Coordinates of C-alpha atoms and ligand atoms in Angstrom, one line a residue:
X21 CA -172.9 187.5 51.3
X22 CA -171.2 190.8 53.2
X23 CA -168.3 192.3 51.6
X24 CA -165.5 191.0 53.6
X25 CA -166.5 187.5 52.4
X26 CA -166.5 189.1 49.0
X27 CA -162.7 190.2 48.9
X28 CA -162.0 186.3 51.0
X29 CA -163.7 184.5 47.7
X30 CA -162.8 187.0 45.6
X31 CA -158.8 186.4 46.3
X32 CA -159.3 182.7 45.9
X33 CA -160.8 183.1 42.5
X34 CA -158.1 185.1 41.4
X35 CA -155.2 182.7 42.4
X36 CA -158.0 179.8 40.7
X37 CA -157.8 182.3 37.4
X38 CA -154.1 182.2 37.7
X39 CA -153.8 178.3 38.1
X40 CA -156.3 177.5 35.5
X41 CA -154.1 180.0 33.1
X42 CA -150.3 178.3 34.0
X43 CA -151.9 175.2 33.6
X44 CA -153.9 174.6 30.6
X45 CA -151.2 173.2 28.3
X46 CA -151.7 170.1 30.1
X47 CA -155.1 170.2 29.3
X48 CA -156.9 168.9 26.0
X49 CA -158.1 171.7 24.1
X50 CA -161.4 170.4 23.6
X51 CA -163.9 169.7 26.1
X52 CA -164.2 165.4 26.1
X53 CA -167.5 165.6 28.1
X54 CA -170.2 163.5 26.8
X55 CA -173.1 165.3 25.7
X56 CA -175.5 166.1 28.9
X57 CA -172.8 165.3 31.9
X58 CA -173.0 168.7 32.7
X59 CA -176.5 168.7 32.5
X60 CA -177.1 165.9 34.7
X61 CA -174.7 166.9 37.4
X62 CA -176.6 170.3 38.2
X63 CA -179.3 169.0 40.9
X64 CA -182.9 169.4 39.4
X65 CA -184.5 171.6 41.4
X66 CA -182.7 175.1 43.5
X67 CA -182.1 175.3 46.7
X68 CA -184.2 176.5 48.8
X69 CA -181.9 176.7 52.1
X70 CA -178.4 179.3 50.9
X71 CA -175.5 177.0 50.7
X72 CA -171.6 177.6 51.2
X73 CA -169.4 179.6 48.8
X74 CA -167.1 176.6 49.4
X75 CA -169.2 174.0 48.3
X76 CA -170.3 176.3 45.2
X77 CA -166.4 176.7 44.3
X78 CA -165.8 172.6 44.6
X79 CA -168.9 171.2 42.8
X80 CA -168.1 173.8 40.4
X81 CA -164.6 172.4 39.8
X82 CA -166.0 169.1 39.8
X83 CA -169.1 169.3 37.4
X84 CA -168.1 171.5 35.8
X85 CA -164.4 172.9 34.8
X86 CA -164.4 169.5 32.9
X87 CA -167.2 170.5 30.5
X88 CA -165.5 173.3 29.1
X89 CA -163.5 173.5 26.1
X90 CA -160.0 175.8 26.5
X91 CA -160.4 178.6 24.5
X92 CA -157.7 180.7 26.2
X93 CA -155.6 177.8 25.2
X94 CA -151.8 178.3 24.0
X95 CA -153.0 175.5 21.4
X96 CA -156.4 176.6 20.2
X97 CA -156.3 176.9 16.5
X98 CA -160.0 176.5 15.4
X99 CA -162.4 179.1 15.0
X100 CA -161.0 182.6 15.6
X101 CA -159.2 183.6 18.7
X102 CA -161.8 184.7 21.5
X103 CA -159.0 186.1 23.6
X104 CA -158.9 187.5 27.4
X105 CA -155.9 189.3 28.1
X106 CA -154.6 189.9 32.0
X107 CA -155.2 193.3 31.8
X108 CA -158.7 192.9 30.2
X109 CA -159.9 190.7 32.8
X110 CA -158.6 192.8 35.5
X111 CA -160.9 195.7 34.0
X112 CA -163.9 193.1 33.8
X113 CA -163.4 192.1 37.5
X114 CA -163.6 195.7 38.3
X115 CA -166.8 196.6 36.0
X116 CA -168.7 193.7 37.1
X117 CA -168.2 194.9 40.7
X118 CA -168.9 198.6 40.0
X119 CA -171.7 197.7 37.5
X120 CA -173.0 201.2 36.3
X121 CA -176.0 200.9 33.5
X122 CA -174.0 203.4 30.6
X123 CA -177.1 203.5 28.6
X124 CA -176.8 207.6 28.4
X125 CA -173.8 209.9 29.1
X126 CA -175.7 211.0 32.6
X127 CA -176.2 207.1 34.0
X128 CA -172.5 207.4 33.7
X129 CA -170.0 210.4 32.1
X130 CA -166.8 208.3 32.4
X131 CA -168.0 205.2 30.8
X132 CA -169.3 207.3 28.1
X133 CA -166.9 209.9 27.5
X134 CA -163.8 206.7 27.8
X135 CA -165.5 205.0 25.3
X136 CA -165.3 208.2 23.5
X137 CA -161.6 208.4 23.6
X138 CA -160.9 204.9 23.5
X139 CA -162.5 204.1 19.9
X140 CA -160.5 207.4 19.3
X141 CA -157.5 205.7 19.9
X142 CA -158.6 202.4 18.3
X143 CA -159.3 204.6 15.3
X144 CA -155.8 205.6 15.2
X145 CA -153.9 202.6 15.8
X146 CA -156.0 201.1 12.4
X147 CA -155.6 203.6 10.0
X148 CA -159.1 205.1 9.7
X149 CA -158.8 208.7 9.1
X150 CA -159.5 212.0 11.3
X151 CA -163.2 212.5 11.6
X152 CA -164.4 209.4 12.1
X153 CA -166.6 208.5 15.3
X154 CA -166.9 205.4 16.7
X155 CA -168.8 203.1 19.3
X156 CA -168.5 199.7 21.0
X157 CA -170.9 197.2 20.2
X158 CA -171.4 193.7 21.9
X159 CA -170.8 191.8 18.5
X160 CA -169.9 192.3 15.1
X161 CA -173.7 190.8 14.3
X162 CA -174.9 194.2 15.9
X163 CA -172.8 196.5 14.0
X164 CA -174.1 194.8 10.7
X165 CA -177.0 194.6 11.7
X166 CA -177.2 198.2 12.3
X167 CA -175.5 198.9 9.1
X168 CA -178.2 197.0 7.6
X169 CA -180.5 199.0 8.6
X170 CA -179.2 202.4 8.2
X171 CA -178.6 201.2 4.6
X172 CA -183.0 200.1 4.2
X173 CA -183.5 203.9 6.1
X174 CA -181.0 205.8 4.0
X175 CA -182.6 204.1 0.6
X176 CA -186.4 204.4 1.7
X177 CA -185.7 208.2 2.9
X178 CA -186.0 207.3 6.8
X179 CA -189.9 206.0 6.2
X180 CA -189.4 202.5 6.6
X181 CA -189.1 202.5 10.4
X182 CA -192.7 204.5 10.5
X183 CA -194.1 203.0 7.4
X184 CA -192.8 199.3 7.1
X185 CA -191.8 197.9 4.0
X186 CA -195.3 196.8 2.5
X187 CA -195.5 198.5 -1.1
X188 CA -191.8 198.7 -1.3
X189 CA -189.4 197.4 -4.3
X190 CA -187.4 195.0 -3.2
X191 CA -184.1 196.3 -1.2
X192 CA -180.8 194.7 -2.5
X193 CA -177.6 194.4 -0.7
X194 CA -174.5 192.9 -2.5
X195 CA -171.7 190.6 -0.7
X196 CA -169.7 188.0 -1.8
X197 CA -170.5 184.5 -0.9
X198 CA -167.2 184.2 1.5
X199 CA -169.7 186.5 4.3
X200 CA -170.3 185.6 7.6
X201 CA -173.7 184.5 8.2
X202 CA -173.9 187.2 10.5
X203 CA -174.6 189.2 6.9
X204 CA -177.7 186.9 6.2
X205 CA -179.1 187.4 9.9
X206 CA -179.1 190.9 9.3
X207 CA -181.1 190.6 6.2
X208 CA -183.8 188.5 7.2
X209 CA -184.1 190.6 10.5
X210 CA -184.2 193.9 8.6
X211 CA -187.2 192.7 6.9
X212 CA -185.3 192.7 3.5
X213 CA -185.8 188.8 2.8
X214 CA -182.5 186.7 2.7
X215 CA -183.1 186.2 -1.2
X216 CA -182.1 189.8 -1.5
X217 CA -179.1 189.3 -0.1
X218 CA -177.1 189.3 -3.9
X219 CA -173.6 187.5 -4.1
X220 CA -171.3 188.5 -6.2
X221 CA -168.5 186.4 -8.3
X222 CA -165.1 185.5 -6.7
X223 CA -162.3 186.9 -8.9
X224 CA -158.5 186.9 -7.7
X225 CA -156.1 185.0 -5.1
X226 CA -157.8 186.7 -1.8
X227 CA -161.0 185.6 -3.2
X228 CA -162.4 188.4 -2.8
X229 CA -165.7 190.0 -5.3
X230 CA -165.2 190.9 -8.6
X231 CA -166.3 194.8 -8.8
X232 CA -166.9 194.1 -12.4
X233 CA -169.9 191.9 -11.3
X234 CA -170.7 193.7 -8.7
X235 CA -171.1 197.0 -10.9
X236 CA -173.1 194.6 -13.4
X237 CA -175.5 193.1 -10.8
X238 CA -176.7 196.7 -9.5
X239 CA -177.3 198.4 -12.8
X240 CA -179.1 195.0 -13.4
X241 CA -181.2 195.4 -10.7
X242 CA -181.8 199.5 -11.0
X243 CA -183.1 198.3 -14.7
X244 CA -185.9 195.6 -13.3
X245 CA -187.0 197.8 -11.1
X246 CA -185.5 196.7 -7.5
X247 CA -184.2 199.0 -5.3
X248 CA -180.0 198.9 -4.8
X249 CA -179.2 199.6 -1.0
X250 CA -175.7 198.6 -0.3
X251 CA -172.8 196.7 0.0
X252 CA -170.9 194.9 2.4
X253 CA -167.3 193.9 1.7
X254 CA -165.4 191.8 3.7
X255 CA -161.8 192.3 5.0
X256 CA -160.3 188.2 6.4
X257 CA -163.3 186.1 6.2
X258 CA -164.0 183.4 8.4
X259 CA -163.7 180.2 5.9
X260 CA -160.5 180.8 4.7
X261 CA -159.6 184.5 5.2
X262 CA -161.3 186.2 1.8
X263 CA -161.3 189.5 1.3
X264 CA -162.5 191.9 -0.9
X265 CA -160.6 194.4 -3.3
X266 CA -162.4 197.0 -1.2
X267 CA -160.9 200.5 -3.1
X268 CA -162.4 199.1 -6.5
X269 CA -165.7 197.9 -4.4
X270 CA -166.1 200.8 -3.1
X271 CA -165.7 202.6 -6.5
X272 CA -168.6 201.0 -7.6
X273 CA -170.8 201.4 -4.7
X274 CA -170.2 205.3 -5.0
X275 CA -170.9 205.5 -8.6
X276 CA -174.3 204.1 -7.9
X277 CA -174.8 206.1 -4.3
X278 CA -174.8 202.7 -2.0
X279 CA -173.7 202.9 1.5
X280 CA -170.6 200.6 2.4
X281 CA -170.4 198.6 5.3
X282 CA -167.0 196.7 6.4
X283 CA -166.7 193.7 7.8
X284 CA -163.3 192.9 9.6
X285 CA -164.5 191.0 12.3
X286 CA -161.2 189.1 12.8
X287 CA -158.5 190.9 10.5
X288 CA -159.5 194.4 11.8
X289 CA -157.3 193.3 14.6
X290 CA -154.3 193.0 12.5
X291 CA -154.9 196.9 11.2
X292 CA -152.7 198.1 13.7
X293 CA -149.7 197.0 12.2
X294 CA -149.2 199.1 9.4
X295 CA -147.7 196.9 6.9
X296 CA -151.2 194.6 6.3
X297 CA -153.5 197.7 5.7
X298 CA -152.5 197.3 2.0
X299 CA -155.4 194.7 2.3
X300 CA -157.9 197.3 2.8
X301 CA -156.5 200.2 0.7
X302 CA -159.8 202.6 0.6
X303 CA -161.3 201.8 3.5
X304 CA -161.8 205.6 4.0
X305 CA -164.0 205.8 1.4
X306 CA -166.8 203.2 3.4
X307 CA -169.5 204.5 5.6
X308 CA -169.2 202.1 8.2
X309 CA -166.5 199.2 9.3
X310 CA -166.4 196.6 12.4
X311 CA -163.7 195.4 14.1
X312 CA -163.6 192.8 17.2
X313 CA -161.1 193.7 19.9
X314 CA -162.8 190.6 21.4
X315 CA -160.9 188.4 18.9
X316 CA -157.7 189.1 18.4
X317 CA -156.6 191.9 19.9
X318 CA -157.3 191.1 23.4
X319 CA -160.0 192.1 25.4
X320 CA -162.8 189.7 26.5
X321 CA -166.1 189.4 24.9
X322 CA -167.8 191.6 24.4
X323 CA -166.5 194.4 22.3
X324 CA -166.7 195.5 18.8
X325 CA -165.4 198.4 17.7
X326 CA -167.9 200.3 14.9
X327 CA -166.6 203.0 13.0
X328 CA -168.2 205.6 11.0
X329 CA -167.8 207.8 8.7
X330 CA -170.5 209.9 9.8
X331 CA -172.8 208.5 12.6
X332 CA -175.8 211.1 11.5
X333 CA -177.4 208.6 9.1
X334 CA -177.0 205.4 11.9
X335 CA -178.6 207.6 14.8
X336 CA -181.3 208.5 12.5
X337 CA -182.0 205.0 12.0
X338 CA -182.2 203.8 15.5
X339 CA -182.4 206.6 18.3
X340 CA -186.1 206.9 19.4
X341 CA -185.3 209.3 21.8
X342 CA -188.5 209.0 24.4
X343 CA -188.5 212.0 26.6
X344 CA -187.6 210.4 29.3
X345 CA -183.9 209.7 28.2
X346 CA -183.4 213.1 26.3
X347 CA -180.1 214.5 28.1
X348 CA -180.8 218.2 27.0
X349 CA -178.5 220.9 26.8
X350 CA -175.1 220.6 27.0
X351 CA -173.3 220.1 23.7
X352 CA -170.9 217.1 23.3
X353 CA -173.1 215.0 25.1
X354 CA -173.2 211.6 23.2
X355 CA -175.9 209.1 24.3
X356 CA -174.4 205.9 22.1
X357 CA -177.8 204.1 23.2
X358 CA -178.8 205.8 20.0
X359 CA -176.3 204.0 18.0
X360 CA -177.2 200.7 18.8
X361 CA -180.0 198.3 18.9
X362 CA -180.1 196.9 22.5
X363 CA -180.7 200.1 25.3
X364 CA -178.4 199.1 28.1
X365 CA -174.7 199.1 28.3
X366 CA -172.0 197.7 30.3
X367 CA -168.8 199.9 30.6
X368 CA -166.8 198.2 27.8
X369 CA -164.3 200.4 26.9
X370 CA -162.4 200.1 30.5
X371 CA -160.9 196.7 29.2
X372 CA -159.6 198.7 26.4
X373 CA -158.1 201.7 28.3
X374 CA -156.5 198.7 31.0
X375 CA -155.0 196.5 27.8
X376 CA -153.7 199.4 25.3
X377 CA -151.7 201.0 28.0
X378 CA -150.8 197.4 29.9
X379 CA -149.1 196.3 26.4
X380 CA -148.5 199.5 24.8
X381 CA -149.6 199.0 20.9
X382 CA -146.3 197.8 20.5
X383 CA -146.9 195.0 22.5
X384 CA -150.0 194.5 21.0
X385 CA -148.4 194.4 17.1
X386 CA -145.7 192.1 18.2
X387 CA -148.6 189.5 19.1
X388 CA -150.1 189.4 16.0
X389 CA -147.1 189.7 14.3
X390 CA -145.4 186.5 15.6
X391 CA -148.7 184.5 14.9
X392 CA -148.6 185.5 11.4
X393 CA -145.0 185.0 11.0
X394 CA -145.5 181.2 12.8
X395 CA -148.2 180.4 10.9
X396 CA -146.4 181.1 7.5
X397 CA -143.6 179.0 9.3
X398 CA -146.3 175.8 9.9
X399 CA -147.5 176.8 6.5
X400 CA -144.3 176.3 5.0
X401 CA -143.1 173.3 7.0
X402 CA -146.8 171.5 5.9
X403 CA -146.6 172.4 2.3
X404 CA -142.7 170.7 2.1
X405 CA -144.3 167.5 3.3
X406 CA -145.5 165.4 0.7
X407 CA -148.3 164.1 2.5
X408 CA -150.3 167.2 3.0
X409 CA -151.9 169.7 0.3
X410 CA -151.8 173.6 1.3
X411 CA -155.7 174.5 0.0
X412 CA -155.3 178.1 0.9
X413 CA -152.1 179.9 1.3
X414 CA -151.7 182.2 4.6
X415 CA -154.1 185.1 4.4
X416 CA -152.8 186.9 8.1
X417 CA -152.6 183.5 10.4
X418 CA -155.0 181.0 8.9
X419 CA -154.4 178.9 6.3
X420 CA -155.7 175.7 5.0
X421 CA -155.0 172.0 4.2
X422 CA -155.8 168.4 3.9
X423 CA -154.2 165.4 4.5
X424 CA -153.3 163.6 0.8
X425 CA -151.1 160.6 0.8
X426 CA -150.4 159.1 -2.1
X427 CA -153.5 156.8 -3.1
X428 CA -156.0 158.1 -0.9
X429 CA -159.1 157.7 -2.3
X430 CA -161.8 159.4 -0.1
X431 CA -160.0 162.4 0.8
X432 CA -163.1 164.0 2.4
X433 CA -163.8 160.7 4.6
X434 CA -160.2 160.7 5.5
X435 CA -159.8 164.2 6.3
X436 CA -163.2 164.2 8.7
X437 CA -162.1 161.1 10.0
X438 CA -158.6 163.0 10.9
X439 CA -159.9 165.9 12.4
X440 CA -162.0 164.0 14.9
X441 CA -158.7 162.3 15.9
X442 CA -156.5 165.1 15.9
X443 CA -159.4 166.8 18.5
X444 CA -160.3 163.8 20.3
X445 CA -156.4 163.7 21.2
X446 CA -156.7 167.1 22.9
X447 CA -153.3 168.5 22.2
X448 CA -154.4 171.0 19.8
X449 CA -157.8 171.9 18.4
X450 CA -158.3 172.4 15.1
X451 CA -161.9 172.9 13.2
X452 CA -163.0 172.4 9.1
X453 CA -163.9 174.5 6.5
X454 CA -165.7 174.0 2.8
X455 CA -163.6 175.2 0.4
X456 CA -165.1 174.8 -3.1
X457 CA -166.9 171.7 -2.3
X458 CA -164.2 169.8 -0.1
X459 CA -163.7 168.9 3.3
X460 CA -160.7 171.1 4.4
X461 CA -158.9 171.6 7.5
X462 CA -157.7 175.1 9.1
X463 CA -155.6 176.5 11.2
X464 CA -155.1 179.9 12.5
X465 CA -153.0 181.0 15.2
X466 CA -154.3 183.7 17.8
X467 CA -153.7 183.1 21.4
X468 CA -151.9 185.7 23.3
X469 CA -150.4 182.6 25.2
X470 CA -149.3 180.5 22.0
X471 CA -145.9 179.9 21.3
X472 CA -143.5 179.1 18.1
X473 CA -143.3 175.6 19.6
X474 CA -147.0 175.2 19.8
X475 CA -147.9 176.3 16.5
X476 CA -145.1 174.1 15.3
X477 CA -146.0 171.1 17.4
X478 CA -149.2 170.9 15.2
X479 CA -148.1 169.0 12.4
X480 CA -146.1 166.4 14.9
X481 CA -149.7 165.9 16.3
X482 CA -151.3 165.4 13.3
X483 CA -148.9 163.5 11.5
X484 CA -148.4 160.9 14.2
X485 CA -152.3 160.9 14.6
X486 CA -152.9 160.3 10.9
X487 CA -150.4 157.7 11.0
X488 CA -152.6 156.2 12.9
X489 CA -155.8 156.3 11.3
Ligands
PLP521 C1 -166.5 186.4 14.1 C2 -167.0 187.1 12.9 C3 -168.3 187.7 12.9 C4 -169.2 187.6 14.0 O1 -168.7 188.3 15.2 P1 -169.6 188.4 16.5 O2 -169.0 189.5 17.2 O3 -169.6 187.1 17.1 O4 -171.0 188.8 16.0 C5 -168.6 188.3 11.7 N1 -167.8 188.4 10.7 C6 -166.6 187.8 10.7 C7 -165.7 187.9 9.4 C8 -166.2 187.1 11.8 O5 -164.9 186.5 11.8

């Protein structure tokens, strides 16, 4: 393909970006595809002979536009938000065109020294204090991982990575059971065996661990022998939103020297709004914390932000440093290679510098402000109707229910056989949670296209569709 074909195609995809955009409320949220009609439409073998970019762009409409589910949907309310603002895209359009390999500051000073700045000003616009450094990861599973990690170095005095772990006293790390399984990945592949993984007792209304227990469980463990590594709190779990006391948490963990690792993979988003950082009071006293601009705030997949306290003990941990890549000499030079697992690096703080100034952080906080305030609105409107049952109240925008009408008797039948209505429908999406042994439904709002009337429109939906169950 030459370049002037580029810019042709590349227009048209732009106005198809914009179409598929203005037009997805007419869309079901949920892909309807029958498993393997995508599969089946892609021709067997490739092409030998090339083939025109305009039958590329209409079997692609055809086979396969249909297959996808609408996660940039004003009416996506399962899951998390995985959102892709204008301004983000625009700054993904451009990397993925000037594609520079940011592995080391020299493959590529700007991408480096803007990532630099912009977890600066991410840093700033959540609260963390002065003195904190930061990087961008591709997911929230890497930062953990990482954390993970740094915590088995930091315990075995950095000889793990030379000496592996044969010999060793079990490693512990404590969590509550609300975690993302992202938390038990990083356990097994840290070598520290998932039955090390401790959880600690619920206590309180944002479910969050009992420091109590926590405190308890490690001086348990110190007396048998095992060796305590460290802790990782939670700020808006995925379930149903739980988080952690983290100020008393992290008390505990500094009485018995553990590092601290926060995870507020969805909620983080909401830091930059001062008035729900009283969730996370202490924070400053953790060694490491992840947010994902990729959810909520905004900018495509992938970024997460990962903060630290002190990035000595993470580099430590992972930078091998092969003489090859050294960049000697000049002070300041960061290579953030050395902060995370995978070498290479796209340039992903771009879509950051293109979406904070595009919205301005007020623009940002009136976003996540209007979800939460909607979704306490839907919350309200569900709990004053007799036939539903509010299981957890609003933590942020999610929430959860059941349908209960007077003399169900299977309410865990019912409520599956709901949901698969409600999404089968298509006009909203919604996706289940267990919450102490039921079948529960949630909802969270977080589209930067949603709308009061959408997140109100969902109990119309499913009321008429469990009317007709
Ligand atoms: C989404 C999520 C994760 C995983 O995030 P990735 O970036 O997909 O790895 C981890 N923890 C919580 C609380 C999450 O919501």
């Amino acid at each position: 393909m030459d370049w002037d074909s580029f810019a042709r195609w590349g227009n048209r995809i732009v106005d198809m970006a914009r179409d598929y955009r203005t037009s997805l409320r007419d869309k079901p949220v949920r892909a309807q595809t029958a498993p393997g009609a995508v599969y089946n439409a892609l021709p067997a073998t490739p092409p030998d002979a090339p083939e025109p970019m305009e039958q590329i762009l209409e079997d692609f409409q055809r086979d396969v536009m249909p297959g996808l589910t609408h996660w940039q949907h004003p009416r996506f309310f399962a899951y998390f938000p995985a959102n892709a603002a204008p301004p983000s895209v625009l700054a993904e359009m451009l990397v993925s065109a000037l594609a520079p390999q940011c592995m080391l500051w020299q493959t590529s000073p700007a991408a480096t020294e803007m990532e630099t700045r912009m977890m600066d000003w991410l840093r700033q616009a959540i609260g963390l204090p002065d003195g904190w450094h930061g990087t961008i990861q591709d997911s929230a599973s890497s930062a953990t991982l990482a954390a993970v990690l740094t915590m088995r170095e930091r315990t075995l005095n950095w000889t793990g990575n030379s000496a592996g772990l044969p010999g060793q006293a079990p490693l512990r790390v404590y969590s509550s059971a609300e975690v993302h399984s992202s938390i038990d990945r990083a356990i097994r592949i840290a070598g520290l065996g998932q039955d090390n993984l401790v959880r600690i007792a619920i206590k309180g209304a944002w479910r969050g661990m009992d420091p109590d227990a926590l405190d308890a469980a490690i001086t348990a463990d110190k007396a048998a022998g095992l060796q305590p590594a460290g802790v990782i709190l939670c700020v808006g779990a995925t379930s149903v939103g739980a988080t952690d006391p983290v100020a008393d948490c992290i008390a505990v963990a500094r009485k018995h020297d553990l590092y601290v690792h926060v995870d507020a993979a969805w909620a983080g988003a909401a830091m930059i709004c001062p008035e729900f950082r009283h969730f996370w009071t202490g924070v400053d006293g953790a060694d490491s914390v992840v947010f994902n601009p990729h959810k909520w705030l905004g900018a495509n997949f992938d970024c997460a932000a990962h903060f630290l306290r002190d990035p000595e003990p993470l580099v430590k941990t992972l930078a091998i440093q092969p003489a090859f890549l050294k960049t000697h000499g000049v002070s300041g030079i960061v290579d953030y290679s050395e902060w995370s697992v995978p070498l290479g690096r796209r340039f992903r703080a771009l879509k950051l510098w293109f979406l904070i100034r595009a919205y301005g952080l007020d623009g940002l906080r009136e976003v996540i402000r209007n979800h939460v305030t909607w979704a306490e609105e839907l919350h309200n409107a569900m709990e004053a109707d007799r036939d539903f049952e509010i299981i957890t109240r609003p933590m942020w925008s999610l929430f959860s229910f059941r349908y209960a009408p007077d003399g169900a008797e299977d309410r865990d039948a019912l409520n599956l056989r709901l949901i698969e209505a409600v999404n089968a429908d298509g006009r909203v999406y919604l996706t289940q949670t267990n919450f102490e042994g039921q079948f529960v439904i949630r909802f969270q709002a977080g589209s930067f296209e949603t709308t009061r009337e959408d997140v109100m429109m969902t109990l119309d939906v499913v009321r008429e569709v469990a009317g007709r169950l």
